[in-house]
Coordinates of C-alpha atoms in Angstrom, one line a residue:
M936 CA 33.4 2.4 -22.1
K937 CA 30.7 3.0 -24.6
K938 CA 30.0 0.3 -27.2
K939 CA 29.4 2.1 -30.5
G940 CA 27.0 1.0 -33.1
L941 CA 24.9 -1.4 -30.9
F942 CA 21.9 0.8 -30.5
S943 CA 21.0 2.1 -33.9
K944 CA 17.5 1.1 -34.9
I945 CA 14.8 3.6 -34.2
N946 CA 11.1 3.0 -35.0
M947 CA 9.7 6.4 -36.0
L948 CA 6.6 7.3 -34.2
T949 CA 4.3 7.2 -37.2
G950 CA 5.4 3.7 -38.1
V951 CA 4.2 2.2 -34.8
C952 CA 0.8 4.0 -34.8
M953 CA -0.3 2.8 -38.2
L954 CA -0.7 -0.9 -37.4
S955 CA -4.1 -2.3 -38.6
T956 CA -6.3 -4.2 -36.3
T957 CA -6.2 -7.1 -38.7
I958 CA -2.4 -7.5 -38.5
F959 CA -1.0 -9.6 -35.6
A960 CA 2.6 -9.0 -34.7
Q961 CA 4.6 -12.3 -34.5
N962 CA 8.2 -11.1 -34.7
A963 CA 10.5 -10.4 -31.8
G964 CA 10.6 -6.8 -30.8
E965 CA 7.2 -5.9 -32.3
I966 CA 4.2 -4.4 -30.5
D967 CA 1.5 -7.1 -29.9
V968 CA -1.6 -5.5 -31.5
T969 CA -3.9 -8.0 -29.7
F970 CA -3.2 -6.1 -26.5
G971 CA -5.6 -3.3 -25.5
V972 CA -6.5 -1.3 -28.6
N973 CA -4.0 -1.9 -31.4
G974 CA -1.4 -2.8 -28.8
Y975 CA -1.9 0.0 -26.2
T976 CA -4.0 0.5 -23.1
Y977 CA -4.6 4.1 -21.8
T978 CA -6.2 4.3 -18.4
D979 CA -8.0 7.4 -16.9
H980 CA -10.0 6.1 -14.0
V981 CA -10.3 9.2 -12.0
I982 CA -11.5 12.1 -14.1
G983 CA -9.9 15.5 -13.4
V984 CA -7.0 14.0 -11.4
H985 CA -3.5 12.8 -12.4
E986 CA -2.9 9.1 -11.7
M987 CA 0.8 8.6 -11.0
Y988 CA 1.6 4.9 -11.5
K989 CA 5.0 3.6 -10.2
N990 CA 5.0 -0.2 -10.6
I991 CA 3.2 -3.0 -12.4
I992 CA 3.2 -6.8 -11.8
T993 CA 1.9 -9.8 -13.6
L994 CA -0.3 -12.1 -11.4
A995 CA -0.2 -15.9 -11.5
D996 CA -3.1 -15.9 -14.0
D997 CA -1.3 -13.4 -16.2
K998 CA -3.6 -10.5 -15.2
I999 CA -1.8 -7.2 -14.6
V1000 CA -1.9 -4.9 -11.5
A1001 CA -0.6 -1.3 -11.5
V1002 CA 0.1 0.6 -8.3
G1003 CA 0.5 4.3 -7.7
Y1004 CA -1.4 7.3 -6.3
T1005 CA -3.6 10.2 -7.2
S1006 CA -2.2 13.7 -7.4
E1007 CA -5.3 15.4 -6.0
A1008 CA -5.0 17.7 -2.9
N1009 CA -5.6 14.6 -0.7
Q1010 CA -3.4 12.0 -2.3
N1011 CA -4.6 8.4 -2.1
V1012 CA -3.2 5.0 -3.0
I1013 CA -4.6 3.4 -6.2
L1014 CA -4.5 -0.1 -7.6
T1015 CA -5.7 -0.9 -11.1
K1016 CA -6.2 -4.4 -12.4
Y1017 CA -6.4 -5.6 -16.0
D1018 CA -7.0 -8.9 -17.7
A1019 CA -4.1 -10.5 -19.5
N1020 CA -4.8 -8.5 -22.7
G1021 CA -4.8 -5.1 -21.0
I1022 CA -8.6 -4.6 -20.6
P1023 CA -9.6 -3.3 -17.1
D1024 CA -10.8 -6.1 -14.9
L1025 CA -14.3 -4.9 -13.8
S1026 CA -14.5 -7.5 -11.0
F1027 CA -11.7 -5.7 -9.1
G1028 CA -12.5 -2.8 -6.9
N1029 CA -14.8 -0.3 -8.7
N1030 CA -14.7 -1.2 -12.4
G1031 CA -11.0 -2.2 -12.2
L1032 CA -9.9 0.5 -9.7
A1033 CA -9.4 0.4 -5.9
I1034 CA -8.6 3.6 -4.0
Y1035 CA -7.3 3.6 -0.4
D1036 CA -7.3 6.6 1.9
L1037 CA -5.2 5.5 4.9
S1038 CA -5.1 8.8 6.8
I1039 CA -7.6 11.5 7.6
G1040 CA -6.4 14.7 6.0
G1041 CA -3.1 13.2 5.0
D1042 CA -1.5 12.1 1.8
E1043 CA -0.5 8.6 0.7
Q1044 CA 1.8 7.5 -2.1
A1045 CA 2.5 3.9 -3.1
F1046 CA 5.6 2.7 -5.0
S1047 CA 5.6 -1.1 -5.2
V1048 CA 3.3 -4.1 -5.2
K1049 CA 3.9 -7.9 -4.9
E1050 CA 1.5 -10.9 -5.2
L1051 CA 1.4 -13.5 -2.4
Y1052 CA 0.9 -17.2 -2.9
D1053 CA -2.8 -17.0 -1.9
G1054 CA -3.6 -14.3 -4.5
K1055 CA -3.5 -11.4 -2.0
M1056 CA -1.1 -8.5 -2.6
L1057 CA 1.3 -6.4 -0.5
V1058 CA 1.8 -2.6 -1.2
V1059 CA 4.4 -0.3 0.2
G1060 CA 4.6 3.5 0.3
V1061 CA 4.4 6.5 2.5
I1062 CA 1.7 8.2 4.7
E1063 CA 2.3 11.9 5.1
G1064 CA -0.2 12.4 8.0
M1065 CA -1.3 15.5 9.9
T1066 CA 1.1 14.8 12.8
S1067 CA 3.6 12.2 11.5
N1068 CA 5.2 10.8 8.4
N1069 CA 5.7 7.1 8.1
G1070 CA 6.1 4.3 5.7
F1071 CA 3.3 1.9 5.3
L1072 CA 2.9 -1.8 4.3
M1073 CA -0.7 -2.9 3.5
R1074 CA -2.2 -6.2 2.4
V1075 CA -5.1 -6.3 -0.1
E1076 CA -7.5 -9.1 -1.0
A1077 CA -7.6 -10.5 -4.5
N1078 CA -10.8 -8.4 -5.2
G1079 CA -9.2 -5.2 -4.0
D1080 CA -10.6 -5.0 -0.5
L1081 CA -8.2 -4.3 2.4
D1082 CA -7.3 -7.4 4.3
L1083 CA -8.3 -6.3 7.8
S1084 CA -6.5 -9.3 9.4
F1085 CA -3.2 -7.7 8.5
G1086 CA -1.6 -5.3 10.9
T1087 CA -4.2 -2.8 12.1
N1088 CA -7.2 -2.5 9.8
G1089 CA -5.2 -3.9 6.9
Y1090 CA -1.9 -2.0 7.1
V1091 CA 1.0 -1.2 9.4
M1092 CA 3.0 2.1 9.6
F1093 CA 6.8 2.0 10.2
N1094 CA 9.8 4.2 11.0
A1095 CA 13.2 3.6 12.5
G1096 CA 14.4 5.0 15.9
A1097 CA 14.5 8.8 16.0
N1098 CA 13.9 9.2 12.3
T1099 CA 11.2 11.7 11.3
F1100 CA 10.1 10.4 7.9
A1101 CA 10.1 7.0 6.2
V1102 CA 9.2 6.0 2.7
G1103 CA 8.8 2.3 1.6
F1104 CA 10.0 2.0 -2.0
D1105 CA 10.3 -1.7 -2.6
L1106 CA 9.6 -5.1 -1.0
H1107 CA 10.5 -8.7 -1.3
V1108 CA 8.6 -11.7 0.0
N1109 CA 10.8 -14.5 1.4
Q1110 CA 10.1 -18.3 1.0
D1111 CA 8.9 -18.4 4.6
N1112 CA 6.4 -15.5 3.8
S1113 CA 8.3 -13.0 5.9
I1114 CA 8.7 -9.6 4.2
Y1115 CA 11.6 -7.3 3.5
V1116 CA 10.8 -3.6 2.9
G1117 CA 13.5 -1.4 1.4
A1118 CA 13.1 2.3 2.4
S1119 CA 14.6 5.6 2.9
V1120 CA 14.2 7.4 6.2
L1121 CA 14.8 11.1 7.1
N1122 CA 17.1 11.5 10.1
A1123 CA 17.1 14.4 12.6
N1124 CA 19.5 16.3 10.5
A1125 CA 17.0 16.2 7.6
N1126 CA 19.2 13.9 5.5
A1127 CA 17.8 10.7 3.9
D1128 CA 19.3 7.3 4.6
F1129 CA 18.9 3.8 3.2
A1130 CA 16.9 1.5 5.5
I1131 CA 15.8 -2.1 5.6
F1132 CA 12.8 -3.5 7.6
K1133 CA 11.7 -7.1 8.1
F1134 CA 8.1 -8.0 8.9
T1135 CA 6.4 -11.3 9.7
Q1136 CA 3.6 -12.4 7.4
G1137 CA 1.1 -11.0 9.9
G1138 CA 2.5 -7.5 9.7
G1139 CA 4.6 -7.3 12.9
L1140 CA 8.2 -6.3 12.9
D1141 CA 10.6 -9.3 13.1
L1142 CA 12.5 -8.3 16.2
T1143 CA 15.2 -10.9 15.6
F1144 CA 16.3 -9.0 12.4
A1145 CA 19.1 -6.4 12.7
A1146 CA 18.3 -4.0 15.5
S1147 CA 14.7 -4.7 16.6
G1148 CA 13.4 -5.3 13.0
S1149 CA 15.2 -2.6 11.0
N1150 CA 18.6 -1.1 10.2
V1151 CA 19.6 2.3 8.8
F1152 CA 22.6 3.2 6.7
D1153 CA 24.0 6.7 6.6
F1154 CA 26.7 7.3 4.0
G1155 CA 27.2 11.0 4.6
A1156 CA 24.7 12.5 2.2
D1157 CA 21.1 12.0 1.0
E1158 CA 20.6 8.4 0.1
I1159 CA 17.3 7.6 -1.8
L1160 CA 16.5 4.0 -2.3
M1161 CA 15.0 3.0 -5.7
S1162 CA 15.1 -0.8 -5.7
M1163 CA 16.0 -3.9 -3.8
D1164 CA 16.5 -7.6 -4.4
V1165 CA 17.5 -10.8 -2.5
D1166 CA 19.7 -13.5 -3.9
A1167 CA 19.4 -17.3 -3.3
N1168 CA 21.8 -17.1 -0.4
G1169 CA 19.7 -14.5 1.4
N1170 CA 21.9 -11.5 0.7
I1171 CA 20.0 -8.3 0.3
F1172 CA 20.9 -5.6 -2.3
L1173 CA 19.8 -2.0 -2.0
A1174 CA 20.2 0.3 -5.0
G1175 CA 19.5 4.0 -5.5
I1176 CA 21.3 7.3 -5.4
K1177 CA 23.6 9.3 -3.2
D1178 CA 23.1 13.0 -3.5
D1179 CA 25.6 15.3 -1.9
G1180 CA 24.3 18.5 -3.6
P1181 CA 26.8 19.2 -6.5
T1182 CA 26.5 15.6 -7.9
T1183 CA 24.3 12.5 -7.8
N1184 CA 26.0 9.1 -7.8
G1185 CA 24.7 5.6 -8.1
L1186 CA 24.7 3.7 -4.8
L1187 CA 24.7 -0.1 -4.3
V1188 CA 24.7 -1.7 -0.8
K1189 CA 25.0 -5.4 0.1
L1190 CA 23.6 -6.8 3.4
N1191 CA 23.6 -10.3 4.8
S1192 CA 20.4 -12.0 5.7
Y1193 CA 20.5 -10.5 9.2
G1194 CA 20.3 -6.9 7.7
L1195 CA 24.0 -6.1 8.5
I1196 CA 26.6 -4.6 6.1
E1197 CA 28.5 -7.3 4.1
N1198 CA 32.0 -5.8 4.3
S1199 CA 33.4 -8.4 1.9
F1200 CA 31.5 -6.5 -0.8
N1201 CA 34.0 -3.9 -2.2
G1202 CA 35.7 -3.8 1.2
T1203 CA 33.0 -1.5 2.7
G1204 CA 29.7 -3.2 1.8
M1205 CA 28.8 -0.5 -0.7
I1206 CA 29.7 0.8 -4.2
E1207 CA 29.4 4.5 -5.0
Y1208 CA 29.4 4.8 -8.8
Q1209 CA 30.7 7.9 -10.6
N1210 CA 32.8 8.8 -13.6
A1211 CA 33.3 11.9 -15.7
M1212 CA 29.5 12.3 -16.2
Q1213 CA 27.9 14.8 -13.9
D1214 CA 25.0 12.7 -12.5
H1215 CA 24.5 8.9 -12.1
Y1216 CA 21.3 7.0 -11.1
F1217 CA 20.8 3.4 -10.2
N1218 CA 17.1 2.7 -10.8
D1219 CA 16.8 -1.1 -10.5
V1220 CA 18.8 -4.0 -9.2
K1221 CA 18.7 -7.8 -9.8
A1222 CA 20.7 -10.6 -8.2
V1223 CA 22.0 -12.9 -10.9
G1224 CA 22.5 -16.4 -9.6
T1225 CA 24.3 -16.6 -6.3
N1226 CA 27.4 -14.5 -7.0
K1227 CA 26.6 -11.6 -9.3
V1228 CA 24.4 -8.5 -9.2
L1229 CA 23.2 -6.3 -12.0
V1230 CA 22.1 -2.7 -11.8
V1231 CA 20.6 -0.4 -14.5
G1232 CA 20.0 3.3 -14.6
H1233 CA 21.3 6.3 -16.4
E1234 CA 24.1 8.9 -16.3
G1235 CA 24.8 12.3 -17.8
T1236 CA 23.3 15.7 -17.8
G1237 CA 21.1 17.9 -20.0
A1238 CA 20.4 16.2 -23.3
D1239 CA 23.5 13.9 -23.0
I1240 CA 21.8 11.0 -21.0
D1241 CA 22.9 7.5 -21.5
G1242 CA 21.4 4.3 -20.2
I1243 CA 23.8 2.1 -18.2
L1244 CA 24.0 -1.6 -17.2
L1245 CA 26.6 -2.6 -14.7
M1246 CA 27.4 -6.2 -13.7
Y1247 CA 29.3 -6.8 -10.4
N1248 CA 30.7 -10.0 -8.9
G1249 CA 29.7 -11.0 -5.4
D1250 CA 32.7 -9.3 -3.9
G1251 CA 31.9 -6.0 -5.6
T1252 CA 34.4 -6.1 -8.4
P1253 CA 33.3 -5.5 -12.0
D1254 CA 32.4 -8.6 -13.9
N1255 CA 34.7 -8.5 -16.8
T1256 CA 32.9 -11.4 -18.6
F1257 CA 30.1 -8.9 -19.1
S1258 CA 31.0 -6.6 -22.0
S1259 CA 34.7 -6.9 -21.1
D1260 CA 34.6 -4.3 -18.4
G1261 CA 31.4 -5.0 -16.6
K1262 CA 29.5 -2.1 -18.2
Q1263 CA 27.2 -1.6 -21.2
V1264 CA 26.0 1.8 -22.4
S1265 CA 22.9 2.7 -24.4
D1266 CA 23.5 5.9 -26.3
I1267 CA 21.1 6.7 -29.2
G1268 CA 22.5 10.2 -29.8
M1269 CA 20.5 12.8 -31.7
S1270 CA 20.1 14.9 -28.5
N1271 CA 17.9 12.3 -27.0
G1272 CA 18.5 10.7 -23.6
V1273 CA 18.0 7.0 -22.7
Y1274 CA 16.6 6.3 -19.2
L1275 CA 16.7 2.7 -18.1
H1276 CA 14.3 2.0 -15.3
R1277 CA 13.7 -1.8 -15.0
V1278 CA 15.7 -5.0 -15.7
E1279 CA 14.9 -8.7 -15.7
V1280 CA 17.1 -11.7 -16.1
L1281 CA 15.3 -14.2 -18.4
Y1282 CA 15.1 -17.9 -18.0
D1283 CA 17.9 -18.5 -20.5
G1284 CA 20.3 -15.9 -19.0
R1285 CA 19.5 -13.0 -21.4
I1286 CA 19.0 -9.6 -19.9
L1287 CA 16.0 -7.4 -20.7
T1288 CA 15.9 -3.8 -19.7
T1289 CA 13.3 -1.2 -20.4
G1290 CA 12.6 2.5 -19.9
H1291 CA 12.1 5.5 -22.2
V1292 CA 13.8 8.0 -24.4
A1293 CA 13.2 11.7 -24.2
G1294 CA 14.9 14.7 -25.8
L1295 CA 14.8 17.2 -28.6
S1296 CA 13.4 15.0 -31.3
M1297 CA 11.3 12.2 -29.7
F1298 CA 9.5 10.7 -26.7
G1299 CA 9.2 6.9 -26.7
M1300 CA 9.3 3.6 -24.9
Y1301 CA 12.6 1.7 -25.0
A1302 CA 13.6 -1.9 -24.7
L1303 CA 17.0 -3.6 -25.0
V1304 CA 17.9 -7.3 -24.9
L1305 CA 21.4 -8.5 -24.2
F1306 CA 23.1 -11.9 -23.8
D1307 CA 24.7 -12.6 -20.5
D1308 CA 28.1 -11.5 -21.9
G1309 CA 26.7 -8.0 -22.6
N1310 CA 26.4 -8.5 -26.4
P1311 CA 23.1 -7.4 -28.0
D1312 CA 20.5 -9.9 -29.1
F1313 CA 20.1 -9.1 -32.8
D1314 CA 17.1 -11.5 -33.0
F1315 CA 15.1 -9.1 -30.8
A1316 CA 16.0 -6.1 -32.9
P1317 CA 18.8 -4.7 -35.0
G1318 CA 21.3 -3.4 -32.5
G1319 CA 19.5 -5.4 -29.8
D1320 CA 17.2 -2.4 -28.9
E1321 CA 14.0 -0.7 -30.1
I1322 CA 12.2 2.6 -29.6
Y1323 CA 8.4 2.5 -29.6
G1324 CA 6.1 5.5 -30.2
F1325 CA 2.6 6.1 -29.0
P1326 CA -0.8 6.3 -30.7
I1327 CA -1.1 9.9 -29.7
Q1328 CA 1.2 13.0 -29.6
V1329 CA 3.1 12.8 -26.3
D1330 CA 4.7 15.8 -24.7
G1331 CA 6.3 14.0 -21.7
V1332 CA 6.8 10.4 -20.6
I1333 CA 8.2 8.3 -17.7
M1334 CA 8.1 4.6 -18.6
E1335 CA 9.4 3.2 -15.3
C1336 CA 7.3 0.0 -15.1
M1337 CA 7.9 -3.4 -16.7
T1338 CA 6.8 -7.0 -16.1
L1339 CA 6.7 -10.3 -18.0
Q1340 CA 3.8 -12.6 -18.7
S1341 CA 4.2 -16.3 -18.6
D1342 CA 4.5 -16.6 -22.4
N1343 CA 7.5 -14.2 -22.2
K1344 CA 5.7 -11.2 -23.6
I1345 CA 6.9 -7.9 -22.2
I1346 CA 4.5 -5.4 -20.6
V1347 CA 5.9 -1.9 -20.4
A1348 CA 4.0 0.9 -18.7
G1349 CA 4.4 4.4 -17.3
I1350 CA 2.8 7.8 -17.3
V1351 CA 2.4 10.1 -20.3
Q1352 CA 1.5 13.7 -20.7
S1353 CA -0.2 15.0 -23.8
D1354 CA -2.2 18.0 -25.1
D1355 CA -4.6 15.4 -26.4
L1356 CA -5.3 14.0 -22.9
P1357 CA -7.0 15.7 -20.0
E1358 CA -4.6 14.4 -17.3
V1359 CA -1.3 12.5 -16.7
N1360 CA -2.3 8.8 -16.7
L1361 CA -1.1 5.3 -17.4
M1362 CA -0.1 4.1 -20.9
M1363 CA 0.8 0.4 -21.3
T1364 CA 1.8 -1.8 -24.2
R1365 CA 2.9 -5.4 -24.8
I1366 CA 6.0 -6.4 -26.8
H1367 CA 6.9 -9.8 -28.3
L1368 CA 10.2 -10.9 -26.8
E1369 CA 10.7 -13.7 -29.3
D1370 CA 9.5 -14.7 -32.8
A1371 CA 8.0 -18.0 -31.5
V1372 CA 7.7 -18.1 -27.7
G1373 CA 8.4 -21.5 -26.3
L1374 CA 7.6 -24.7 -28.2
S1375 CA 5.5 -25.2 -31.2
S1376 CA 1.8 -25.8 -30.7
E1377 CA 2.3 -29.5 -31.6
M1378 CA 5.1 -29.8 -29.0
K1379 CA 3.0 -28.0 -26.3
S1380 CA 0.2 -30.4 -26.8
S1381 CA 2.6 -33.3 -26.2
L1382 CA 4.2 -31.7 -23.1
I1383 CA 2.0 -32.1 -20.0
V1384 CA 2.8 -31.2 -16.4
Y1385 CA 0.8 -33.1 -13.9
P1386 CA -0.6 -33.0 -11.3
N1387 CA -1.2 -29.2 -11.3
P1388 CA -1.9 -28.0 -8.6
T1389 CA 0.4 -30.3 -6.6
Q1390 CA 1.8 -30.6 -3.1
T1391 CA 5.1 -32.5 -3.0
S1392 CA 6.1 -33.3 -6.6
F1393 CA 5.2 -33.2 -10.3
S1394 CA 5.9 -35.2 -13.5
I1395 CA 6.3 -34.1 -17.1
R1396 CA 4.9 -36.2 -20.0
S1397 CA 6.8 -35.3 -23.2
D1398 CA 7.7 -36.8 -26.5
E1399 CA 10.9 -34.7 -26.4
F1400 CA 14.0 -35.3 -24.3
I1401 CA 14.0 -32.9 -21.4
Q1402 CA 17.4 -31.3 -20.8
N1403 CA 16.7 -28.9 -17.9
V1404 CA 13.8 -27.9 -15.7
K1405 CA 13.8 -24.6 -13.6
L1406 CA 11.3 -23.5 -11.0
S1407 CA 11.1 -19.7 -10.4
D1408 CA 9.0 -17.6 -8.1
L1409 CA 6.8 -14.8 -9.5
S1410 CA 9.7 -12.2 -9.2
G1411 CA 11.7 -14.4 -11.6
R1412 CA 14.2 -15.8 -9.0
I1413 CA 15.1 -19.4 -9.6
V1414 CA 14.2 -21.4 -6.4
Q1415 CA 15.0 -24.9 -7.6
Q1416 CA 16.2 -26.6 -10.8
W1417 CA 16.8 -30.1 -12.2
D1418 CA 19.5 -30.8 -14.8
V1419 CA 18.4 -34.4 -15.8
N1420 CA 15.3 -36.0 -17.2
Q1421 CA 13.4 -37.5 -14.2
Q1422 CA 10.2 -39.4 -13.8
I1423 CA 9.2 -37.4 -10.7
Y1424 CA 10.5 -33.9 -9.8
L1425 CA 10.5 -33.5 -6.0
F1426 CA 10.2 -30.1 -4.3
D1427 CA 12.6 -29.0 -1.7
Q1428 CA 11.1 -29.5 1.7
Q1429 CA 11.6 -25.8 2.5
L1430 CA 9.7 -24.6 -0.6
P1431 CA 6.6 -22.7 0.6
D1432 CA 3.2 -23.1 -1.1
G1433 CA 2.4 -20.7 -3.8
N1434 CA 2.4 -19.9 -7.6
Y1435 CA 5.5 -20.6 -9.6
I1436 CA 6.8 -20.5 -13.1
L1437 CA 8.1 -23.7 -14.6
T1438 CA 10.6 -23.4 -17.4
I1439 CA 11.2 -26.7 -19.3
Q1440 CA 14.1 -26.9 -21.8
T1441 CA 13.9 -29.7 -24.3
E1442 CA 16.1 -30.7 -27.3
N1443 CA 13.8 -28.7 -29.6
G1444 CA 12.8 -25.6 -27.5
T1445 CA 11.6 -24.1 -24.3
S1446 CA 8.2 -24.2 -22.6
V1447 CA 7.1 -21.8 -19.9
Q1448 CA 4.2 -22.9 -17.8
K1449 CA 2.5 -22.0 -14.5
L1450 CA 2.7 -24.4 -11.6
M1451 CA 0.8 -24.2 -8.3
K1452 CA 2.1 -25.8 -5.1
H1453 CA -0.4 -26.0 -2.2

């Protein structure tokens, strides 16, 4: 059911582009003009070649890494690194760019990247070689060099059984540093299936997982994976699309920690989402706590495209505490479609989703903030949502990348096409999530986390009463929390070393800080 009147405010393109460099945005929902140049970063590293970026992450030091591939005849993997304010990090790779050619004469495409506790990064994608087509998982040093100690010469290739083609689309790093890779594989009948792989931290398949390290799921059509997530109980969620030719439907699958179908979820372990609309896409999935899961995407056809958010309980039933029927719809009208690509569950339970709008009258970035009951956050923007233009005339846009920095500012990125630009390349901006992020400067100066780095525990010195403390990994998943004020906060014994985000709720506000366990 569509919720009318919730998504009304539109920032006209000219309004966003006329910000002066002497004005600093402080209000929720506004472009942060201290980022890049007047709030935007445009990157064209490889002249004469399209750079197709598919994912961005924020590192432990708030620097930003984007991953994708070049569109030249011999496609190669690319990683681009920026400082926290969107300026290329010249210490990384070659002036901020690292290019990887993993096959002689073949093509490589990369779709996702994750940071490890030691600052290294994992990247997944596909190698279309001269004689075979396989997924790949590679590990990169913090400076952009391939980590040659991982797999064979820095990467491993993977497939499953008799399948002829594999593409790694997403990955998740477990607390024991083992690695899940969500993929699609092409079977002997030329149909695509969902697949899950598990690797050890050294790059070998974990043969104790599923059937010799992987499992494949065929639901009778082409199943293309778009996203995966893992909840605190170890359940794995795979989300994407099921395409049977005439229609495309959203597909959500739940697995247990062994990589097997969890049949208690909707009775079959999967949900195929469809309604009166012609096409439906699930683009991102997030586990919410231990017993809910949220997917975002879009549905419709032609110019009638609506963004959708669907909340399910752990058994696969719609969560009726979310917008009364488990569904929220973003429909701006005016013959313009809303495409939701990424979603994050914030420290306070609010839901942030981003993407883009495209249609007859505009192209723009899109952001929407909801409370956990599905109602819009009017403090972020009237209607809870905002459309952002570009500093140039744009003819085409896909804003499928989003991440958060530790001060709760939103980084939205994607590829843009314009007559004013020579190639398709990355455009990135930063948006204020709140008017005043965290505590006041006076309160921050009186709130100290120590020691940091630490090994077994930490303490908090504060003049304010501490109500709640949450520890999250870099993907935003809460790994430990404390509900009372304590002198010493002890880590769980199973918690691995790494970089974490500490969210401290006091009687007067919230502070978000980095914490390193080593």
